[in-house]
Every structure is written in structure tokens, then in C-alpha cells.
């Protein structure tokens, strides 16, 4: 394992409608940390660009622990592991600079399309952390057909691509975020209704599996539903589908915390909300 650190400060443009730092911002910070770490290890970005050695994401996970606001100073800690088969695993954390409290963590697993000189990094020694991986990455169950789903068309943005004309974690999170907002709109959750129900959900994290990379400008279909409601937590499922062959190219499961707006603390789902989504819940044990 190799560990490195960079320092960042959140900006006005990093905030969302709740005035919190967005999940996509953290993934951009983590992306910066990954490539700066490779530079420390003797694999500079210009060499990666020169050889057009794109990193292909297989799966990633993001989890949130403490909200961050404008001008938060954070340390991005990156731990890099090499797994068998040339698989790279980054375990990363965003820590408050002054308190060292964890704000966010991320796992990114994938492989470069061309072999890197891993002897520079690990002296040729593979690391086995399967037990740790089993605890960290959560499995995503296939849809069992027991509920309705909200469908939405999504076009991959040309302007979201990186230097290799690829989509990074933050771009893939944008698909999920847009699908989540569309879901809320379709079930009639607007600002007025949210205040009347005294209930909102906070995005706490997601497991994302990438089976096939979307193409720029590709027209995709997203299907969104609630996997289950567990007391004060809601688990949302999103499948991203390539309509040409009906292939699921990305699957995600999100965890959301149900919170009272007035009391700013967790609560059970409002009965009116449950009524709105009851036909969209796969495991109806609430």
C-alpha cells in the first residue's frame, strides 16, 4: 500500500441546493488525489496522457459522515492497493484539516487499459485485502419485478468527459443525481410538499457498479425505485440501461437518511410520503 495526501478548500460553486458540498465535488477531489499520487510514484500525468492509458472504472463507493460548507479546509488521504490481475484499488478519505474528523470516504476499483510499471509502486508484490473488500463494497441485488419504476431518458453530456474522452466518477454520479431529482418530481415532491410533510432525505452514500462505459452523446434510459425502507433509512436503486440492447450498464444502490426539517434530526417516513411511493417499493416490509 502507498499513502499520499493533498489539501483542498471548498468553493462557492461546490455547494448544492441544501448549501452542502456536493458528492460530485468530493469525487473530483479524490480524482485529483489519485493522479497526484501516481505522480509521486513516478508515473506522471503527461506519461499517462502520452500513452493514452485510460483508467476504466469497475465499481466505486462513496459514503458521507459530516456535512461540509463553504471554505472548508480538507485533507484528501489516498491509499493505493494493487490487487491480482493488475486491478487498482484506491481507498480515500476527506478529513477536516483542523479536527481530523472524517467528512467523506470513497473506494474506486478499476484497471488501466495498458499495463503500468507496477514495480515502481509495489516492487511486484500483490496485496490481498479480500476480507476488507467484502466488508466495504455492498452487493447490489437485481430487480425482482415486485414494484413499479420511474423511467427517465438521459443523454450523456459531451462536456462531462475528461482528458481521455472518458467519464469519471463525478460524471457517473451526475446521472444518479439527475435521476433522483426526476424521481422526486414524478412522485410530486416539491418544496411546498416537503415542508408540509416536515421530511427530507439526505444522501448518505452509494455503491455503483459499472458494467459498460457509456459513450458521449449516448441516449440512455434510467429506471429508479425504492429498494426498501428501514426505519429512518431509505435505500434507492437506480439502473442505467442502454436501450439498443436493453443492457444494464450501471447499477447503483443509494442510502438516504430520513430527517425532520423542523427538528433537524432523523425520523421515520411520513405516512403521506409512504403512500406516494408504496407502488415503487421493491421490498414492502415497512
mmCIF file of C-alpha atoms in Angstrom:
data_model
loop_
_atom_site.group_PDB
_atom_site.id
_atom_site.type_symbol
_atom_site.label_atom_id
_atom_site.label_comp_id
_atom_site.label_asym_id
_atom_site.label_seq_id
_atom_site.Cartn_x
_atom_site.Cartn_y
_atom_site.Cartn_z
ATOM 1 C CA UNK A 1 0.000 0.000 0.000
ATOM 2 C CA UNK A 2 1.122 3.540 -0.729
ATOM 3 C CA UNK A 3 -0.377 6.600 1.014
ATOM 4 C CA UNK A 4 -0.360 10.248 -0.033
ATOM 5 C CA UNK A 5 -2.080 13.499 0.971
ATOM 6 C CA UNK A 6 -3.240 16.713 -0.694
ATOM 7 C CA UNK A 7 -5.078 19.712 0.790
ATOM 8 C CA UNK A 8 -8.142 21.390 -0.737
ATOM 9 C CA UNK A 9 -10.643 24.133 0.128
ATOM 10 C CA UNK A 10 -14.308 24.012 -0.852
ATOM 11 C CA UNK A 11 -15.678 26.785 -3.070
ATOM 12 C CA UNK A 12 -18.993 28.558 -3.620
ATOM 13 C CA UNK A 13 -19.544 26.543 -6.805
ATOM 14 C CA UNK A 14 -19.172 23.282 -4.833
ATOM 15 C CA UNK A 15 -22.421 23.798 -2.882
ATOM 16 C CA UNK A 16 -25.827 22.304 -3.703
ATOM 17 C CA UNK A 17 -29.395 23.467 -3.008
ATOM 18 C CA UNK A 18 -29.001 22.418 0.645
ATOM 19 C CA UNK A 19 -25.811 24.555 0.884
ATOM 20 C CA UNK A 20 -23.705 21.446 1.376
ATOM 21 C CA UNK A 21 -20.697 20.304 -0.618
ATOM 22 C CA UNK A 22 -21.936 18.010 -3.394
ATOM 23 C CA UNK A 23 -20.977 14.355 -3.748
ATOM 24 C CA UNK A 24 -19.546 15.147 -7.191
ATOM 25 C CA UNK A 25 -17.178 17.691 -5.633
ATOM 26 C CA UNK A 26 -15.697 15.053 -3.332
ATOM 27 C CA UNK A 27 -15.193 12.705 -6.264
ATOM 28 C CA UNK A 28 -13.365 15.476 -8.134
ATOM 29 C CA UNK A 29 -11.117 15.958 -5.085
ATOM 30 C CA UNK A 30 -10.481 12.208 -4.944
ATOM 31 C CA UNK A 31 -9.684 12.110 -8.674
ATOM 32 C CA UNK A 32 -7.078 14.821 -8.138
ATOM 33 C CA UNK A 33 -5.632 12.827 -5.251
ATOM 34 C CA UNK A 34 -5.331 9.668 -7.345
ATOM 35 C CA UNK A 35 -3.357 11.236 -10.175
ATOM 36 C CA UNK A 36 -1.133 13.278 -7.870
ATOM 37 C CA UNK A 37 -0.373 10.054 -6.016
ATOM 38 C CA UNK A 38 0.631 8.331 -9.256
ATOM 39 C CA UNK A 39 2.957 11.271 -9.964
ATOM 40 C CA UNK A 40 4.582 10.766 -6.555
ATOM 41 C CA UNK A 41 5.116 7.133 -7.529
ATOM 42 C CA UNK A 42 6.990 8.030 -10.705
ATOM 43 C CA UNK A 43 4.043 7.834 -13.110
ATOM 44 C CA UNK A 44 3.353 11.467 -14.086
ATOM 45 C CA UNK A 45 0.179 12.560 -15.832
ATOM 46 C CA UNK A 46 1.998 13.522 -19.041
ATOM 47 C CA UNK A 47 3.280 9.947 -19.367
ATOM 48 C CA UNK A 48 -0.238 8.583 -18.864
ATOM 49 C CA UNK A 49 -1.554 11.060 -21.448
ATOM 50 C CA UNK A 50 1.243 10.321 -23.908
ATOM 51 C CA UNK A 51 0.441 6.604 -23.874
ATOM 52 C CA UNK A 52 -3.344 7.255 -23.765
ATOM 53 C CA UNK A 53 -3.557 4.900 -20.807
ATOM 54 C CA UNK A 54 -7.136 5.356 -19.671
ATOM 55 C CA UNK A 55 -8.316 4.122 -16.262
ATOM 56 C CA UNK A 56 -11.509 2.046 -16.601
ATOM 57 C CA UNK A 57 -13.765 2.157 -13.548
ATOM 58 C CA UNK A 58 -15.271 -1.169 -12.493
ATOM 59 C CA UNK A 59 -17.015 -0.064 -9.318
ATOM 60 C CA UNK A 60 -16.889 2.682 -6.750
ATOM 61 C CA UNK A 61 -18.449 3.605 -3.446
ATOM 62 C CA UNK A 62 -18.903 6.909 -1.662
ATOM 63 C CA UNK A 63 -20.021 7.472 1.947
ATOM 64 C CA UNK A 64 -20.705 10.673 3.882
ATOM 65 C CA UNK A 65 -20.182 11.301 7.585
ATOM 66 C CA UNK A 66 -20.207 15.048 8.231
ATOM 67 C CA UNK A 67 -21.628 17.891 6.156
ATOM 68 C CA UNK A 68 -19.190 20.446 4.799
ATOM 69 C CA UNK A 69 -19.945 24.005 3.762
ATOM 70 C CA UNK A 70 -18.266 26.946 2.072
ATOM 71 C CA UNK A 71 -14.491 27.363 2.560
ATOM 72 C CA UNK A 72 -13.991 24.092 4.434
ATOM 73 C CA UNK A 73 -10.323 23.079 4.554
ATOM 74 C CA UNK A 74 -9.899 19.363 3.914
ATOM 75 C CA UNK A 75 -7.060 16.871 3.648
ATOM 76 C CA UNK A 76 -7.557 14.207 0.976
ATOM 77 C CA UNK A 77 -5.837 10.985 2.055
ATOM 78 C CA UNK A 78 -5.299 8.360 -0.658
ATOM 79 C CA UNK A 79 -4.315 4.736 -0.018
ATOM 80 C CA UNK A 80 -3.449 2.746 -3.147
ATOM 81 C CA UNK A 81 -3.512 -1.056 -3.281
ATOM 82 C CA UNK A 82 -2.573 -3.328 -6.166
ATOM 83 C CA UNK A 83 -4.774 -6.416 -6.453
ATOM 84 C CA UNK A 84 -4.284 -9.512 -8.566
ATOM 85 C CA UNK A 85 -4.861 -9.121 -12.281
ATOM 86 C CA UNK A 86 -3.499 -5.585 -12.328
ATOM 87 C CA UNK A 87 -6.545 -4.188 -10.518
ATOM 88 C CA UNK A 88 -6.018 -0.879 -8.715
ATOM 89 C CA UNK A 89 -7.986 -0.082 -5.572
ATOM 90 C CA UNK A 90 -7.987 3.399 -4.098
ATOM 91 C CA UNK A 91 -9.297 3.855 -0.556
ATOM 92 C CA UNK A 92 -9.663 7.593 0.043
ATOM 93 C CA UNK A 93 -10.857 9.898 2.808
ATOM 94 C CA UNK A 94 -11.646 13.585 3.126
ATOM 95 C CA UNK A 95 -10.700 14.771 6.629
ATOM 96 C CA UNK A 96 -11.288 18.157 8.217
ATOM 97 C CA UNK A 97 -7.874 19.770 8.394
ATOM 98 C CA UNK A 98 -8.186 21.152 11.939
ATOM 99 C CA UNK A 99 -10.108 18.358 13.672
ATOM 100 C CA UNK A 100 -9.132 15.353 11.521
ATOM 101 C CA UNK A 101 -12.828 14.348 11.551
ATOM 102 C CA UNK A 102 -13.858 12.269 8.543
ATOM 103 C CA UNK A 103 -16.234 14.073 6.180
ATOM 104 C CA UNK A 104 -16.361 11.546 3.345
ATOM 105 C CA UNK A 105 -14.755 8.331 2.149
ATOM 106 C CA UNK A 106 -14.529 6.690 -1.242
ATOM 107 C CA UNK A 107 -13.478 3.425 -2.857
ATOM 108 C CA UNK A 108 -12.544 3.269 -6.522
ATOM 109 C CA UNK A 109 -11.696 -0.028 -8.182
ATOM 110 C CA UNK A 110 -10.608 -0.490 -11.784
ATOM 111 C CA UNK A 111 -7.809 -1.100 -14.232
ATOM 112 C CA UNK A 112 -5.674 0.857 -16.676
ATOM 113 C CA UNK A 113 -6.182 -0.310 -20.261
ATOM 114 C CA UNK A 114 -2.395 -0.653 -20.646
ATOM 115 C CA UNK A 115 -0.116 -2.174 -18.030
ATOM 116 C CA UNK A 116 1.706 0.302 -15.813
ATOM 117 C CA UNK A 117 5.146 -0.394 -14.403
ATOM 118 C CA UNK A 118 3.769 -1.558 -11.072
ATOM 119 C CA UNK A 119 7.279 -2.444 -9.904
ATOM 120 C CA UNK A 120 7.685 1.284 -9.342
ATOM 121 C CA UNK A 121 4.758 1.177 -6.955
ATOM 122 C CA UNK A 122 4.744 -2.153 -5.189
ATOM 123 C CA UNK A 123 8.021 -3.900 -6.042
ATOM 124 C CA UNK A 124 5.927 -6.542 -7.791
ATOM 125 C CA UNK A 125 4.119 -7.653 -4.626
ATOM 126 C CA UNK A 126 0.360 -8.145 -4.884
ATOM 127 C CA UNK A 127 -1.738 -7.297 -1.849
ATOM 128 C CA UNK A 128 -4.667 -9.418 -0.738
ATOM 129 C CA UNK A 129 -7.386 -7.448 1.032
ATOM 130 C CA UNK A 130 -10.415 -9.501 0.015
ATOM 131 C CA UNK A 131 -11.814 -9.584 3.543
ATOM 132 C CA UNK A 132 -11.684 -5.807 3.705
ATOM 133 C CA UNK A 133 -13.304 -5.509 0.276
ATOM 134 C CA UNK A 134 -16.166 -7.797 1.245
ATOM 135 C CA UNK A 135 -16.913 -5.503 4.163
ATOM 136 C CA UNK A 136 -16.659 -2.316 2.141
ATOM 137 C CA UNK A 137 -18.377 -2.969 -1.179
ATOM 138 C CA UNK A 138 -22.039 -3.894 -0.802
ATOM 139 C CA UNK A 139 -23.680 -6.279 -3.281
ATOM 140 C CA UNK A 140 -26.461 -4.857 -5.457
ATOM 141 C CA UNK A 141 -29.410 -7.198 -5.971
ATOM 142 C CA UNK A 142 -31.077 -7.437 -9.368
ATOM 143 C CA UNK A 143 -34.609 -6.056 -9.644
ATOM 144 C CA UNK A 144 -37.153 -8.730 -8.693
ATOM 145 C CA UNK A 145 -40.081 -7.201 -10.592
ATOM 146 C CA UNK A 146 -42.218 -6.605 -7.491
ATOM 147 C CA UNK A 147 -42.842 -2.873 -7.955
ATOM 148 C CA UNK A 148 -43.214 -0.063 -10.457
ATOM 149 C CA UNK A 149 -40.230 2.038 -11.508
ATOM 150 C CA UNK A 150 -39.820 5.643 -12.640
ATOM 151 C CA UNK A 151 -38.325 5.837 -16.139
ATOM 152 C CA UNK A 152 -36.372 8.788 -17.485
ATOM 153 C CA UNK A 153 -34.324 9.487 -20.607
ATOM 154 C CA UNK A 154 -30.761 10.683 -20.063
ATOM 155 C CA UNK A 155 -28.223 11.851 -22.651
ATOM 156 C CA UNK A 156 -24.525 11.629 -21.799
ATOM 157 C CA UNK A 157 -23.018 15.110 -21.931
ATOM 158 C CA UNK A 158 -20.077 15.667 -24.256
ATOM 159 C CA UNK A 159 -18.783 18.391 -21.924
ATOM 160 C CA UNK A 160 -18.576 15.993 -18.953
ATOM 161 C CA UNK A 161 -15.742 13.969 -20.468
ATOM 162 C CA UNK A 162 -12.194 14.005 -19.143
ATOM 163 C CA UNK A 163 -8.859 14.169 -20.953
ATOM 164 C CA UNK A 164 -9.246 10.659 -22.354
ATOM 165 C CA UNK A 165 -12.782 11.407 -23.574
ATOM 166 C CA UNK A 166 -13.957 9.240 -20.662
ATOM 167 C CA UNK A 167 -16.421 9.706 -17.803
ATOM 168 C CA UNK A 168 -15.049 9.862 -14.257
ATOM 169 C CA UNK A 169 -16.859 9.009 -11.026
ATOM 170 C CA UNK A 170 -18.298 12.514 -10.685
ATOM 171 C CA UNK A 171 -19.880 12.331 -14.154
ATOM 172 C CA UNK A 172 -21.478 8.990 -13.328
ATOM 173 C CA UNK A 173 -22.779 10.411 -10.053
ATOM 174 C CA UNK A 174 -24.437 13.174 -12.087
ATOM 175 C CA UNK A 175 -26.590 10.524 -13.812
ATOM 176 C CA UNK A 176 -27.721 9.245 -10.414
ATOM 177 C CA UNK A 177 -28.347 12.738 -9.066
ATOM 178 C CA UNK A 178 -30.451 13.764 -12.065
ATOM 179 C CA UNK A 179 -32.411 10.504 -11.852
ATOM 180 C CA UNK A 180 -33.024 11.068 -8.142
ATOM 181 C CA UNK A 181 -34.371 14.591 -8.734
ATOM 182 C CA UNK A 182 -36.592 13.350 -11.574
ATOM 183 C CA UNK A 183 -37.968 10.621 -9.292
ATOM 184 C CA UNK A 184 -38.882 13.236 -6.660
ATOM 185 C CA UNK A 185 -40.606 15.394 -9.273
ATOM 186 C CA UNK A 186 -42.599 12.475 -10.675
ATOM 187 C CA UNK A 187 -43.998 11.483 -7.266
ATOM 188 C CA UNK A 188 -44.981 15.100 -6.558
ATOM 189 C CA UNK A 189 -42.285 16.056 -4.064
ATOM 190 C CA UNK A 190 -41.826 19.803 -4.411
ATOM 191 C CA UNK A 191 -40.638 22.344 -1.851
ATOM 192 C CA UNK A 192 -44.180 23.031 -0.593
ATOM 193 C CA UNK A 193 -44.968 19.332 -0.059
ATOM 194 C CA UNK A 194 -41.621 18.710 1.636
ATOM 195 C CA UNK A 195 -42.346 21.449 4.194
ATOM 196 C CA UNK A 196 -45.890 20.180 4.743
ATOM 197 C CA UNK A 197 -44.605 16.662 5.453
ATOM 198 C CA UNK A 198 -41.727 18.022 7.574
ATOM 199 C CA UNK A 199 -39.482 15.439 5.963
ATOM 200 C CA UNK A 200 -36.478 15.379 3.682
ATOM 201 C CA UNK A 201 -33.922 12.711 2.799
ATOM 202 C CA UNK A 202 -30.161 13.269 2.941
ATOM 203 C CA UNK A 203 -27.906 11.376 0.546
ATOM 204 C CA UNK A 204 -25.549 9.291 2.705
ATOM 205 C CA UNK A 205 -23.718 7.326 0.055
ATOM 206 C CA UNK A 206 -23.900 4.892 -2.831
ATOM 207 C CA UNK A 207 -22.435 1.705 -4.233
ATOM 208 C CA UNK A 208 -22.005 1.927 -8.008
ATOM 209 C CA UNK A 209 -21.087 -0.909 -10.373
ATOM 210 C CA UNK A 210 -20.033 -0.065 -13.937
ATOM 211 C CA UNK A 211 -20.570 -2.945 -16.365
ATOM 212 C CA UNK A 212 -20.059 -0.978 -19.585
ATOM 213 C CA UNK A 213 -18.787 2.543 -20.199
ATOM 214 C CA UNK A 214 -21.356 4.974 -21.656
ATOM 215 C CA UNK A 215 -20.455 6.826 -24.847
ATOM 216 C CA UNK A 216 -20.543 10.592 -25.349
ATOM 217 C CA UNK A 217 -23.953 11.712 -26.583
ATOM 218 C CA UNK A 218 -25.415 8.265 -25.949
ATOM 219 C CA UNK A 219 -29.127 8.280 -25.147
ATOM 220 C CA UNK A 220 -29.750 6.129 -22.105
ATOM 221 C CA UNK A 221 -32.736 5.105 -20.018
ATOM 222 C CA UNK A 222 -32.713 5.241 -16.219
ATOM 223 C CA UNK A 223 -35.054 3.229 -14.007
ATOM 224 C CA UNK A 224 -35.452 4.330 -10.388
ATOM 225 C CA UNK A 225 -37.256 2.722 -7.480
ATOM 226 C CA UNK A 226 -37.057 2.267 -3.708
ATOM 227 C CA UNK A 227 -35.393 -0.988 -2.733
ATOM 228 C CA UNK A 228 -36.575 -0.811 0.883
ATOM 229 C CA UNK A 229 -37.348 1.481 3.805
ATOM 230 C CA UNK A 230 -35.672 0.524 7.072
ATOM 231 C CA UNK A 231 -36.963 2.734 9.909
ATOM 232 C CA UNK A 232 -35.107 6.041 9.388
ATOM 233 C CA UNK A 233 -33.255 4.942 6.253
ATOM 234 C CA UNK A 234 -34.338 4.658 2.654
ATOM 235 C CA UNK A 235 -32.447 2.639 0.053
ATOM 236 C CA UNK A 236 -32.913 3.731 -3.558
ATOM 237 C CA UNK A 237 -31.996 1.656 -6.613
ATOM 238 C CA UNK A 238 -31.053 3.057 -10.000
ATOM 239 C CA UNK A 239 -30.323 1.092 -13.163
ATOM 240 C CA UNK A 240 -28.886 2.822 -16.226
ATOM 241 C CA UNK A 241 -29.866 0.978 -19.392
ATOM 242 C CA UNK A 242 -28.614 1.020 -22.986
ATOM 243 C CA UNK A 243 -31.899 0.839 -24.953
ATOM 244 C CA UNK A 244 -30.292 -0.573 -28.127
ATOM 245 C CA UNK A 245 -29.787 -3.953 -26.436
ATOM 246 C CA UNK A 246 -31.637 -3.425 -23.127
ATOM 247 C CA UNK A 247 -28.334 -3.921 -21.289
ATOM 248 C CA UNK A 248 -27.891 -2.592 -17.749
ATOM 249 C CA UNK A 249 -24.586 -0.721 -17.985
ATOM 250 C CA UNK A 250 -24.577 0.866 -14.498
ATOM 251 C CA UNK A 251 -26.292 -0.233 -11.287
ATOM 252 C CA UNK A 252 -26.386 1.788 -8.094
ATOM 253 C CA UNK A 253 -27.841 1.490 -4.638
ATOM 254 C CA UNK A 254 -28.066 4.667 -2.584
ATOM 255 C CA UNK A 255 -28.572 5.071 1.140
ATOM 256 C CA UNK A 256 -30.589 8.079 2.282
ATOM 257 C CA UNK A 257 -31.303 9.264 5.813
ATOM 258 C CA UNK A 258 -34.867 10.420 6.544
ATOM 259 C CA UNK A 259 -34.756 13.689 8.504
ATOM 260 C CA UNK A 260 -37.286 16.064 10.075
ATOM 261 C CA UNK A 261 -36.920 19.541 8.578
ATOM 262 C CA UNK A 262 -38.103 21.344 11.706
ATOM 263 C CA UNK A 263 -36.105 19.317 14.239
ATOM 264 C CA UNK A 264 -33.087 18.585 12.014
ATOM 265 C CA UNK A 265 -32.834 15.032 13.261
ATOM 266 C CA UNK A 266 -33.710 11.564 11.915
ATOM 267 C CA UNK A 267 -37.337 10.450 11.840
ATOM 268 C CA UNK A 268 -39.480 7.686 10.355
ATOM 269 C CA UNK A 269 -41.029 8.233 6.946
ATOM 270 C CA UNK A 270 -44.129 10.441 6.894
ATOM 271 C CA UNK A 271 -47.292 8.350 6.145
ATOM 272 C CA UNK A 272 -48.145 10.676 3.240
ATOM 273 C CA UNK A 273 -44.715 10.008 1.753
ATOM 274 C CA UNK A 274 -45.156 6.243 2.175
ATOM 275 C CA UNK A 275 -48.476 6.486 0.343
ATOM 276 C CA UNK A 276 -46.805 8.335 -2.538
ATOM 277 C CA UNK A 277 -44.116 5.707 -3.030
ATOM 278 C CA UNK A 278 -45.812 2.458 -1.942
ATOM 279 C CA UNK A 279 -46.101 1.163 -5.523
ATOM 280 C CA UNK A 280 -42.417 1.957 -6.093
ATOM 281 C CA UNK A 281 -41.008 -0.091 -3.190
ATOM 282 C CA UNK A 282 -39.481 -3.463 -4.022
ATOM 283 C CA UNK A 283 -39.301 -4.956 -0.501
ATOM 284 C CA UNK A 284 -42.562 -3.969 1.160
ATOM 285 C CA UNK A 285 -41.763 -4.743 4.794
ATOM 286 C CA UNK A 286 -42.400 -1.274 6.251
#
